[in-house]
CSV table of C-alpha atoms in Angstrom, one decimal:
chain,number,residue,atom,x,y,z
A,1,UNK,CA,0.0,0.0,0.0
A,2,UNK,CA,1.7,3.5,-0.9
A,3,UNK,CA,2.1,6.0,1.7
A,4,UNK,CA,-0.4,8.3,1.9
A,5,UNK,CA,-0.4,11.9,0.0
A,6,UNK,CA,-0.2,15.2,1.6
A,7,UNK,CA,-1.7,17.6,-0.5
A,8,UNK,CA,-0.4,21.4,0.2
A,9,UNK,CA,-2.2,24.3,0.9
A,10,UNK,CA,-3.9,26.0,-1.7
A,11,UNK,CA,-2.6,29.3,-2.4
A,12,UNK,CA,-5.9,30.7,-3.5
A,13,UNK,CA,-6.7,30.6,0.3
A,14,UNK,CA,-5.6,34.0,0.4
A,15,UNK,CA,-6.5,35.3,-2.6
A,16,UNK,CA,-8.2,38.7,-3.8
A,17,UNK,CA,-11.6,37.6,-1.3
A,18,UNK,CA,-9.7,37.2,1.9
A,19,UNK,CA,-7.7,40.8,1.1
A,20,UNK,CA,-10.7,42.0,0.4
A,21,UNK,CA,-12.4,40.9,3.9
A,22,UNK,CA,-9.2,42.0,5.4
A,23,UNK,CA,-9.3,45.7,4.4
A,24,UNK,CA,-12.7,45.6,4.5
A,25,UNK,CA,-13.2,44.5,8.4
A,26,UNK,CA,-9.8,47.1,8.9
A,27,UNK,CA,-11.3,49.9,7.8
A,28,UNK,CA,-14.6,49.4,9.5
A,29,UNK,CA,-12.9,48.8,12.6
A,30,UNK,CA,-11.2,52.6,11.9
A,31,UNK,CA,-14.0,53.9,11.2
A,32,UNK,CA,-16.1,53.0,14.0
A,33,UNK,CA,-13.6,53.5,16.4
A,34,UNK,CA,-13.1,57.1,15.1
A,35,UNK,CA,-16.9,57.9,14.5
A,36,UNK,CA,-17.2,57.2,17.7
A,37,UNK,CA,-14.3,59.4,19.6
A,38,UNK,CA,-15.2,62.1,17.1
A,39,UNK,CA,-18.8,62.3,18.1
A,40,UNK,CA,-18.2,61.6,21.5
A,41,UNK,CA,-15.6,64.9,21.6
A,42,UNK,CA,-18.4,66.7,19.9
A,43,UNK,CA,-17.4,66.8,15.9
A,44,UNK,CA,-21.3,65.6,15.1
A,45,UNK,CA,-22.8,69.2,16.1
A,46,UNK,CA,-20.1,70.1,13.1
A,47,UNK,CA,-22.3,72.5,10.0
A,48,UNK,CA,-23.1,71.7,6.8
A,49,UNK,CA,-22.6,67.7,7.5
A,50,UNK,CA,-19.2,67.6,7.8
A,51,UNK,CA,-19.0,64.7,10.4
A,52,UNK,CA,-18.5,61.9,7.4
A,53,UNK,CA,-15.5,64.2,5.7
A,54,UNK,CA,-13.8,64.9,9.6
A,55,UNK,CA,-14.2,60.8,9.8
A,56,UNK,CA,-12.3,60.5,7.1
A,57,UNK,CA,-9.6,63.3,7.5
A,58,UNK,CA,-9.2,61.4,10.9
A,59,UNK,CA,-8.7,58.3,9.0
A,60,UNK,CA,-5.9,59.3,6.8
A,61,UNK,CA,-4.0,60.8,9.4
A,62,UNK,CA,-4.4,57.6,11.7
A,63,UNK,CA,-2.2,56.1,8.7
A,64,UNK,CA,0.4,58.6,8.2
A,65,UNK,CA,-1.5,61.2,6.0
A,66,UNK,CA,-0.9,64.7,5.5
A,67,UNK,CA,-4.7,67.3,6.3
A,68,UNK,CA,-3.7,70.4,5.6
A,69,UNK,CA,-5.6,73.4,6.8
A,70,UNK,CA,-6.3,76.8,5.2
A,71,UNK,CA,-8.6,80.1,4.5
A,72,UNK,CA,-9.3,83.5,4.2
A,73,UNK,CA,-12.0,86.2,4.3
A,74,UNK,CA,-12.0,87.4,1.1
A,75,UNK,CA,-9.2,90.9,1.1
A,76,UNK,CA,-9.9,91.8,4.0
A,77,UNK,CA,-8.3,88.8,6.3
A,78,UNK,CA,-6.4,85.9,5.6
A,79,UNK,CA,-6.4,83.0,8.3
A,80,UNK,CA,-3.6,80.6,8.7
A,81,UNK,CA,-3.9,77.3,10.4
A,82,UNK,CA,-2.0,74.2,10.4
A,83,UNK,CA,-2.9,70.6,12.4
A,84,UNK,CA,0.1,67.5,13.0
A,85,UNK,CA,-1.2,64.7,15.1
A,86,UNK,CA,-1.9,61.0,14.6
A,87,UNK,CA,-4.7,59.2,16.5
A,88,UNK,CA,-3.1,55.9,17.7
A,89,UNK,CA,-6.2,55.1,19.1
A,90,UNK,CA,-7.1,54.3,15.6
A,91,UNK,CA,-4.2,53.8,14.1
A,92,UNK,CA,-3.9,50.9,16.5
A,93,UNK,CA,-7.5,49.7,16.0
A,94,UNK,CA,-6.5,49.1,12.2
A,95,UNK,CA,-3.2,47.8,12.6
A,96,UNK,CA,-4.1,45.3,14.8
A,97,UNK,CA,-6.9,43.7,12.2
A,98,UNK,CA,-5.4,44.4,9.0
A,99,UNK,CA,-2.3,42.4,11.0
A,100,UNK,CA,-4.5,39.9,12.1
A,101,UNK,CA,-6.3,39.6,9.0
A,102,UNK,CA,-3.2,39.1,7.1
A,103,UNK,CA,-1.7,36.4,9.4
A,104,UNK,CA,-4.9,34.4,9.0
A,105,UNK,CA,-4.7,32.3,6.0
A,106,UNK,CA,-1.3,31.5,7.1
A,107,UNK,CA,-1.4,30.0,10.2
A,108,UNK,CA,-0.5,26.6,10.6
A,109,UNK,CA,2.3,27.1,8.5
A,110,UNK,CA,5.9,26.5,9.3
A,111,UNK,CA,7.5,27.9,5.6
A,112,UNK,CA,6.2,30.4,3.5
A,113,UNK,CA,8.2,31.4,0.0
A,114,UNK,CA,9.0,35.0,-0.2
A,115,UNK,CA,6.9,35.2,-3.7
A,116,UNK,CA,3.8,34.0,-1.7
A,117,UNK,CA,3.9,35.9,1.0
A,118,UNK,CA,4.8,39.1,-1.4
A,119,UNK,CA,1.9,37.9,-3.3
A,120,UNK,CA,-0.6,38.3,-0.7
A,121,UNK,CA,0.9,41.4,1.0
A,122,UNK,CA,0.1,42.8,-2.7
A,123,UNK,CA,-3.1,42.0,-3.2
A,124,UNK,CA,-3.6,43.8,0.2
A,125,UNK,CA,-1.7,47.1,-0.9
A,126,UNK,CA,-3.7,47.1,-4.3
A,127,UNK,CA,-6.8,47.6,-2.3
A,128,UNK,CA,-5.5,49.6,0.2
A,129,UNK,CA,-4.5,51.8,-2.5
A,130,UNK,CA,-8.1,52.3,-3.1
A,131,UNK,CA,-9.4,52.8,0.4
A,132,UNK,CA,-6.2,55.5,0.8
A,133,UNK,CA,-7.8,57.6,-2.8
A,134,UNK,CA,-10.9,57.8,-1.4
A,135,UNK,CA,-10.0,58.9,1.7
A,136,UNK,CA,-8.1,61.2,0.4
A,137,UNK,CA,-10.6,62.8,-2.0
A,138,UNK,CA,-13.5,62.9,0.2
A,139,UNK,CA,-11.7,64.5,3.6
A,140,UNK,CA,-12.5,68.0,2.5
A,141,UNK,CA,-14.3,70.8,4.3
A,142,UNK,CA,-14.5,74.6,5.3
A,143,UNK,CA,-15.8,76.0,7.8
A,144,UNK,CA,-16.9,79.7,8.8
A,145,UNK,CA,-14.8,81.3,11.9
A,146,UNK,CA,-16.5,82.7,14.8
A,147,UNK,CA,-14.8,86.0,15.1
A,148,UNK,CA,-17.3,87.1,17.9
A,149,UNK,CA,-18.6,90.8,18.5
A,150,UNK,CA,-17.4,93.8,18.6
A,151,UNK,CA,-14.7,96.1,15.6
A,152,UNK,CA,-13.8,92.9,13.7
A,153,UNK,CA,-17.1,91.5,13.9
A,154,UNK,CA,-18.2,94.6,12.4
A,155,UNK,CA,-16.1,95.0,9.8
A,156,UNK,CA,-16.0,91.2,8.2
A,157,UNK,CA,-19.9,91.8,7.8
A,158,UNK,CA,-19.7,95.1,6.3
A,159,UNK,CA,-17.1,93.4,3.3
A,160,UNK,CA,-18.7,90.5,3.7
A,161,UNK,CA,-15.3,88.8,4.2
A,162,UNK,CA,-16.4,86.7,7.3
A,163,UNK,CA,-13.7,84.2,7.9
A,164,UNK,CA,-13.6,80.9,7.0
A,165,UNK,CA,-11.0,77.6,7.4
A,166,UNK,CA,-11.1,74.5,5.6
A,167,UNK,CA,-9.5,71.2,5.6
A,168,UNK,CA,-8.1,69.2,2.5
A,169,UNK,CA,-5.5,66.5,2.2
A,170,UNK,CA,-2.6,65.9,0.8
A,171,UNK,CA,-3.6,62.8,-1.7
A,172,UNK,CA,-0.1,62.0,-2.9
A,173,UNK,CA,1.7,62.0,0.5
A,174,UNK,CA,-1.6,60.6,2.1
A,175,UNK,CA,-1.4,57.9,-0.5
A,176,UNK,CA,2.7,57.1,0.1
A,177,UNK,CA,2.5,57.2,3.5
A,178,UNK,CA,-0.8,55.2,4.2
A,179,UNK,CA,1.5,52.5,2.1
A,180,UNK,CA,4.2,52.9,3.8
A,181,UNK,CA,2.5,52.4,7.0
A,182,UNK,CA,0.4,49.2,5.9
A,183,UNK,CA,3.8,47.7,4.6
A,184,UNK,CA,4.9,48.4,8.3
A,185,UNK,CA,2.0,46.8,9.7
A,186,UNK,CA,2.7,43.7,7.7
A,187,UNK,CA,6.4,43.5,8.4
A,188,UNK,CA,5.6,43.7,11.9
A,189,UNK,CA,2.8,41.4,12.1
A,190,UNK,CA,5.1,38.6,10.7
A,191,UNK,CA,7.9,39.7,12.5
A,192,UNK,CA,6.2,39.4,15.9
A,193,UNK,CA,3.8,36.6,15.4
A,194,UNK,CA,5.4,33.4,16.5
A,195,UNK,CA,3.5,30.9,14.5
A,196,UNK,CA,3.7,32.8,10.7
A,197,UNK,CA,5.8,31.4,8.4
A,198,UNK,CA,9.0,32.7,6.8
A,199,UNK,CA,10.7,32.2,4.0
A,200,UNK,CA,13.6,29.3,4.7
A,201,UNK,CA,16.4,31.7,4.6
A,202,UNK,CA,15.2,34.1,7.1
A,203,UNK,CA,14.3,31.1,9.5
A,204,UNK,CA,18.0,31.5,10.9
A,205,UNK,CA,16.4,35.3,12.2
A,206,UNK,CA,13.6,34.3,14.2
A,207,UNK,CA,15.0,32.8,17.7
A,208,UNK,CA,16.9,36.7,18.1
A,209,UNK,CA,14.1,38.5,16.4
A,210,UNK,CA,10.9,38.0,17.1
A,211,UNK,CA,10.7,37.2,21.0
A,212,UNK,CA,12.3,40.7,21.9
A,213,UNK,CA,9.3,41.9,19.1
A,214,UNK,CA,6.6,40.2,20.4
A,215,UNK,CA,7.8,41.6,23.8
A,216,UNK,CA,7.5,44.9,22.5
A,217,UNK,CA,4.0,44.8,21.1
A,218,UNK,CA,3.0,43.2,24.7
A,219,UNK,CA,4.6,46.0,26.5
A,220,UNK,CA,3.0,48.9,24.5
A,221,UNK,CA,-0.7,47.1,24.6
A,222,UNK,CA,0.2,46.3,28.3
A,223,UNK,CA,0.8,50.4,28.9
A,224,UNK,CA,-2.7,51.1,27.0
A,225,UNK,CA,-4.4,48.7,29.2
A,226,UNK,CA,-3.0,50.3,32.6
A,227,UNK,CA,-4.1,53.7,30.6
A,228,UNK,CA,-7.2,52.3,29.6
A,229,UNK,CA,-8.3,51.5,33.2
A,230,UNK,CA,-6.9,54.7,34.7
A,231,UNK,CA,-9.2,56.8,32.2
A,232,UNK,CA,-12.0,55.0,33.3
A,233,UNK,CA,-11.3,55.5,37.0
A,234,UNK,CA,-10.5,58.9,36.4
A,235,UNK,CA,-14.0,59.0,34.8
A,236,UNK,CA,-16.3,57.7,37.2
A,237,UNK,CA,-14.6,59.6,40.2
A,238,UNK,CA,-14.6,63.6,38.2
A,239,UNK,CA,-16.8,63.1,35.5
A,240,UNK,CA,-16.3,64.7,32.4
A,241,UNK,CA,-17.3,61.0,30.5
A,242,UNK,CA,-17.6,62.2,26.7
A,243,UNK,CA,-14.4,63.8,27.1
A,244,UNK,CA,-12.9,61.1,28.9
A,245,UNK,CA,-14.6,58.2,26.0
A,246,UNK,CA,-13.4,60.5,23.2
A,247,UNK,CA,-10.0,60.6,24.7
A,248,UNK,CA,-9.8,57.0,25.3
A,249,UNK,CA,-10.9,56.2,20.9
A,250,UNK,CA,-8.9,58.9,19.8
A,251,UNK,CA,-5.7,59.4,21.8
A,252,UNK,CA,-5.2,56.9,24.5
A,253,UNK,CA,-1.8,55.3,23.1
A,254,UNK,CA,-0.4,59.0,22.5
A,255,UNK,CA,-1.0,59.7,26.5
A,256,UNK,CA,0.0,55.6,27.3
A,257,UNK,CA,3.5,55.3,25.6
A,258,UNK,CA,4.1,59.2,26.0
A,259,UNK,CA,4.4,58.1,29.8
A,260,UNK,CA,6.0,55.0,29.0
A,261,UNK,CA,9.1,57.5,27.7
A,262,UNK,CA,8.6,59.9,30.6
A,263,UNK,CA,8.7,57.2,32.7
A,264,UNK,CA,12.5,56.1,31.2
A,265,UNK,CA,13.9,59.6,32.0
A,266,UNK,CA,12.9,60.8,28.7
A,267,UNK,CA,12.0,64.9,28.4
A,268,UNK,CA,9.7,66.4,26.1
A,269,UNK,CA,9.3,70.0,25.0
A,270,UNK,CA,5.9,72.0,24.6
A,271,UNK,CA,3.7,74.8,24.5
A,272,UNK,CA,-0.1,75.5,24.6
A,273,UNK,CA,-1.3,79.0,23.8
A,274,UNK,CA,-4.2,80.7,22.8
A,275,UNK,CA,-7.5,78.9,22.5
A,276,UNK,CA,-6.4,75.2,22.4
A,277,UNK,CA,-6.1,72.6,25.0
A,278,UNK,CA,-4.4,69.6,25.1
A,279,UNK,CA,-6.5,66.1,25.8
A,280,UNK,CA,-4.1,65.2,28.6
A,281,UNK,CA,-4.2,65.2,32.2
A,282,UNK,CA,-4.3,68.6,33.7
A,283,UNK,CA,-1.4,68.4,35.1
A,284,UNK,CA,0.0,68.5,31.5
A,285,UNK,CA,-2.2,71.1,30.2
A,286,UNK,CA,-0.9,73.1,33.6
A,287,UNK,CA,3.0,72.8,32.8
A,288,UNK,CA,3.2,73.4,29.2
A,289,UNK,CA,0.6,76.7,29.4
A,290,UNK,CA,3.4,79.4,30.3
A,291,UNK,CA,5.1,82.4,28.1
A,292,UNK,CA,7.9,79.9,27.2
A,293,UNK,CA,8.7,76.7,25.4
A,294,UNK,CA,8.0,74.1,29.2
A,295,UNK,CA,10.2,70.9,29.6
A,296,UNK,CA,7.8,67.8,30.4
A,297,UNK,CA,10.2,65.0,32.2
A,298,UNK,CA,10.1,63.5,35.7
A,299,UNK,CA,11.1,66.8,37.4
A,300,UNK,CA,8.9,68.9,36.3
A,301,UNK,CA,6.1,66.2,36.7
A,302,UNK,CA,6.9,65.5,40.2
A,303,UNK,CA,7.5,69.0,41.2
A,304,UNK,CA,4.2,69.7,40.5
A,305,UNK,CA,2.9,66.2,41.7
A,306,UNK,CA,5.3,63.8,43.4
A,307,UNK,CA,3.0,60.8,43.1
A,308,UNK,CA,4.3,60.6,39.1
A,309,UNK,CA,7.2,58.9,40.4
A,310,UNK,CA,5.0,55.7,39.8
A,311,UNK,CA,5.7,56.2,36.4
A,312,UNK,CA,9.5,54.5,37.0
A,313,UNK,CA,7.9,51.9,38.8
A,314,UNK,CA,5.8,51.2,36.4
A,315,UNK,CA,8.3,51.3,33.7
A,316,UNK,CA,10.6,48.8,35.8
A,317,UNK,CA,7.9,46.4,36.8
A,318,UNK,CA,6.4,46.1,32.6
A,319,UNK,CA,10.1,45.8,31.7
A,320,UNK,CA,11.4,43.3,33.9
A,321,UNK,CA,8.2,41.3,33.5
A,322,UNK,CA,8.6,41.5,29.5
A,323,UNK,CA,11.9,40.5,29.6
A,324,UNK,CA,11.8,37.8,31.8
A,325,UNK,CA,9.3,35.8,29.6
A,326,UNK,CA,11.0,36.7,26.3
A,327,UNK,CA,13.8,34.8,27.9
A,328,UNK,CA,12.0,32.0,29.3
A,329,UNK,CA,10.3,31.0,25.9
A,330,UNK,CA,13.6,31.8,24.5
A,331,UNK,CA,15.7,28.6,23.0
A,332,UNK,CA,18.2,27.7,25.9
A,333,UNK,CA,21.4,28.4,23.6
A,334,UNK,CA,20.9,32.3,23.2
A,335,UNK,CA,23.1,33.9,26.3
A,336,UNK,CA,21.8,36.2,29.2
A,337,UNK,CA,24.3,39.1,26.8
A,338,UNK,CA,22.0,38.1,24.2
A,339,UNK,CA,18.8,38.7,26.0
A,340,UNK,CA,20.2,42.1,26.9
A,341,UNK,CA,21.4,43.2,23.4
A,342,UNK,CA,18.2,42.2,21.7
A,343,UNK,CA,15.7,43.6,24.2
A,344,UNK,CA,18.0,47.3,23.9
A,345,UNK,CA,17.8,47.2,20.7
A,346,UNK,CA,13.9,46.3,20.4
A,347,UNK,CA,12.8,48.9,23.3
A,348,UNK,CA,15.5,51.9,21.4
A,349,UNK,CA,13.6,51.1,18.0
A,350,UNK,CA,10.3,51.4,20.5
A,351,UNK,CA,10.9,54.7,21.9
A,352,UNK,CA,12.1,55.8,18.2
A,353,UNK,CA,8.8,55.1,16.8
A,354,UNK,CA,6.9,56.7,19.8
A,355,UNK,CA,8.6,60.0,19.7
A,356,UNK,CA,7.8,59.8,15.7
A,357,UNK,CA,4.7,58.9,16.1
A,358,UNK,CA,3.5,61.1,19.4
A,359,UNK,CA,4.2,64.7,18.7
A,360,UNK,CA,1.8,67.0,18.2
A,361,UNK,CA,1.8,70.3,16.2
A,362,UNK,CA,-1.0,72.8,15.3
A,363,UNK,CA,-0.9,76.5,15.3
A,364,UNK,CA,-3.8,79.1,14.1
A,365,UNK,CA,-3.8,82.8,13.4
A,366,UNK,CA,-5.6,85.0,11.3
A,367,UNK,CA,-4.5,88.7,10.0
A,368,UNK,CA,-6.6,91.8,9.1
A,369,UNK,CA,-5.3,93.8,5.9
A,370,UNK,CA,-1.8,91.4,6.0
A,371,UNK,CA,-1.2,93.0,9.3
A,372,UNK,CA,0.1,90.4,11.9
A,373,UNK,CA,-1.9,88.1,14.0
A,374,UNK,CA,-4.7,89.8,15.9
A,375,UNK,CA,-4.8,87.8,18.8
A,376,UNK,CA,-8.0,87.7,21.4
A,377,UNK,CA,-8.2,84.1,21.3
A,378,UNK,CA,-8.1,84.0,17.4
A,379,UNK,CA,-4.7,83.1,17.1
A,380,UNK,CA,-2.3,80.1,19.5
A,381,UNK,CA,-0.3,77.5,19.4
A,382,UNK,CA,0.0,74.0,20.7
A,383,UNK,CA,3.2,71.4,20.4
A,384,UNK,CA,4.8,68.9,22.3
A,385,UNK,CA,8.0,67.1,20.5
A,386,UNK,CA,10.3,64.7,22.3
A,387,UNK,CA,14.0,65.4,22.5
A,388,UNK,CA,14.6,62.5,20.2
A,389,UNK,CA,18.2,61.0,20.4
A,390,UNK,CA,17.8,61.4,25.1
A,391,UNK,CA,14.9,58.6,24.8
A,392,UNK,CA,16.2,56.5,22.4
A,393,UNK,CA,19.5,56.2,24.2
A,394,UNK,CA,17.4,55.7,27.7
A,395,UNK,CA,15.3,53.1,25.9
A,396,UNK,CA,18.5,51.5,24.8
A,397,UNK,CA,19.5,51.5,28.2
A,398,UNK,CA,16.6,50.6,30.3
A,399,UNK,CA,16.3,47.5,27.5
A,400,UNK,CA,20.0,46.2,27.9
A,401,UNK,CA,19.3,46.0,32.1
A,402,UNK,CA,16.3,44.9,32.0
A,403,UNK,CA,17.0,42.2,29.2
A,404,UNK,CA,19.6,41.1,31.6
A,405,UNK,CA,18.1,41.1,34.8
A,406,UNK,CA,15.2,38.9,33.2
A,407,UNK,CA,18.0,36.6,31.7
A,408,UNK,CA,19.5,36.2,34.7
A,409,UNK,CA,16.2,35.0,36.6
A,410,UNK,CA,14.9,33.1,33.6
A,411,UNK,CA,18.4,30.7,34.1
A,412,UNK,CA,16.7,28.1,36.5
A,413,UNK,CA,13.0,27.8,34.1
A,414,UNK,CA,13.9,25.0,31.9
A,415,UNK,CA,13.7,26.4,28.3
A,416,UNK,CA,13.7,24.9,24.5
A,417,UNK,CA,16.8,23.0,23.0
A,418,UNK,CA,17.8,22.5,26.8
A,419,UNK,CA,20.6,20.4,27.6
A,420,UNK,CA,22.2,20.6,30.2
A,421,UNK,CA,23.2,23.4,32.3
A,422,UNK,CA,22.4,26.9,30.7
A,423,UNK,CA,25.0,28.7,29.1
A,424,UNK,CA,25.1,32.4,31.1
């Protein structure tokens, strides 16, 4: 009797349908996550039904695109305005289905070629490439400016020149960067997932790769869980719940891993002026509302509050707990140096893509006749930026002790490819 046959998996098992239900289910999953925070922080009292077209704008920044904002009031005023700011909230909604959604069809699988897994990643992009066009073309508004009562009030009406600001989007950089950030998600999805195939030659990767990845993704989701469940608290004990919901769909990572950083040493500069107000704590909004550019670290946190010392603690307890399991599934031959190399490198390229990721920019004047800003609330400024190469250093740092203290007590756990004693 001859042996019998195993038949391989179809490759049409990820063909143009399941891409389709992948970007698909993605995008919904945006979408609804962004509706949501959006109308909770208000956006659906917006005129002329401009909710759908702020839904979208939203959208195409959560993947890396460019809104920009401009207007005027005819020759009498010109208003200037411009907006930087990426909702991880949803930006972390979609990643984690479209990753998901890619991994699916190949689960189960030890060995993928690097054609078929191109392949599908492809057939992905192609349709993302649609979704990115028409979010592109259909996040565009204006709105009228409120200039109040009074002299200016006044004389807008009498030129009928009343001002007015509007939102449009970039489409080519919206396009390249909402590619470029799908093509991330996709790397990283097979880079962190344990069970998705890779091509033979890059098998050699995956014992120093993906555990100190995987670790990663755990601490970052782990942070927006203990953020998660602090909004909440904060919630039911002061109140302020629409706020506090559209905070938590919209912004929760940028406050989560921004004190994930603050919490390694790292120091952030900022400003608020004018009519805006950051969605943060009020501590925050407190220390970055003076004359001058504020520094936002661990002194000037505590100074003001010395319970955000728990942010270290935090930071130490996430880290060591991170690192101790990424060496205890860990093969037994990698070394305790090992452990600590990997995890500094992993938690530098973290804080790298935080500080990218998290700042925040937007400015808005407007000028009567070309002269100056006016002021009175119609004109301010809002930014917080990291000072980049500090936290990736300390998250180089804080990744190379805590990868070894968590080597060190992962020695007596009993690990894969084991032996005989551990090699330190």
């Amino acid at each position: 009797m001859s042996p019998p046959t195993v038949t391989a998996r179809p490759a049409t098992r990820h063909g143009w349908a399941h891409a389709l239900g992948a970007v698909l289910t993605g995008l919904a999953v945006m979408v609804l996550v962004a509706a949501l925070g959006l109308w909770a922080a208000g956006a659906s009292d917006l005129p002329d039904g401009a909710f759908p077209r702020v839904v979208a704008a939203t959208l195409a920044t959560a993947v890396g695109g460019t809104v920009e904002l401009s207007g005027d009031a005819g020759v009498l005023a010109e208003s200037h305005a411009g907006l930087t700011v990426i909702p991880l909230s949803v930006t972390l909604a979609g990643a984690l289905v479209i990753g998901a959604g890619f991994l699916r069809p190949l689960r189960h699988r030890a060995v993928a070629s690097a054609a078929e897994l191109a392949g599908w990643a492809a057939r992905l992009a192609v349709l993302w490439l649609l979704v990115l066009i028409g979010l592109a073309f259909g996040a565009r508004q204006t709105f009228a400016v409120d200039v109040g009562s009074g002299t200016l009030s006044d004389l807008t009406g009498l030129f009928e020149a009343a001002p007015r600001v509007g939102f449009t989007t970039n489409v080519p950089l919206t396009v390249l960067f909402g590619l470029l950030w799908l093509a991330g998600v996709l790397l990283l999805a097979v880079l962190v997932a344990r069970g998705a195939p890779l091509p033979g030659r890059l098998l050699r990767f995956q014992e120093s790769v993906r555990p100190a990845a995987h670790a990663m993704v755990v601490l970052l989701l782990a942070y927006v869980v203990v953020g998660l469940v602090v909004a909440l608290i904060t919630a039911a004990a002061r109140g302020h719940a629409p706020a506090t919901f559209a905070l938590i769909l919209l912004g929760l990572p940028n406050l989560a891993w921004l004190a994930l950083t603050i919490g390694l040493g790292a120091t952030w500069n900022g400003r608020v002026d004018g009519p805006f107000g950051l969605p943060m704590p009020h501590v925050l909004n407190v220390l970055l509302r003076t004359p001058d550019v504020s520094v936002l670290n661990l002194r000037s946190l505590t100074g003001y509050d010395g319970r955000w010392w728990w942010l270290v603690v935090v930071d130490a307890l996430l880290l060591l707990a991170v690192a101790f399991w990424t060496a205890a599934v860990s093969p037994a031959r990698i070394r305790v140096w090992q452990h600590a190399l990997h995890l500094g490198v992993a938690l530098a390229l973290t804080v790298l893509m935080i500080c990218l990721t998290g700042s925040v920019s937007a400015h808005y004047g407007l000028s009567l006749l070309g002269i100056g800003n006016l002021g009175g609330g119609l004109s301010g400024e809002l930014f917080l930026r990291p000072q980049l190469w500090q936290a990736v250093g300390l998250g180089a740092l804080w990744g190379l002790v805590a990868g070894l203290l968590g080597g060190l007590l992962a020695l007596p756990v009993r690990r894969r490819g084991e032996v005989g004693e551990p090699t330190r």
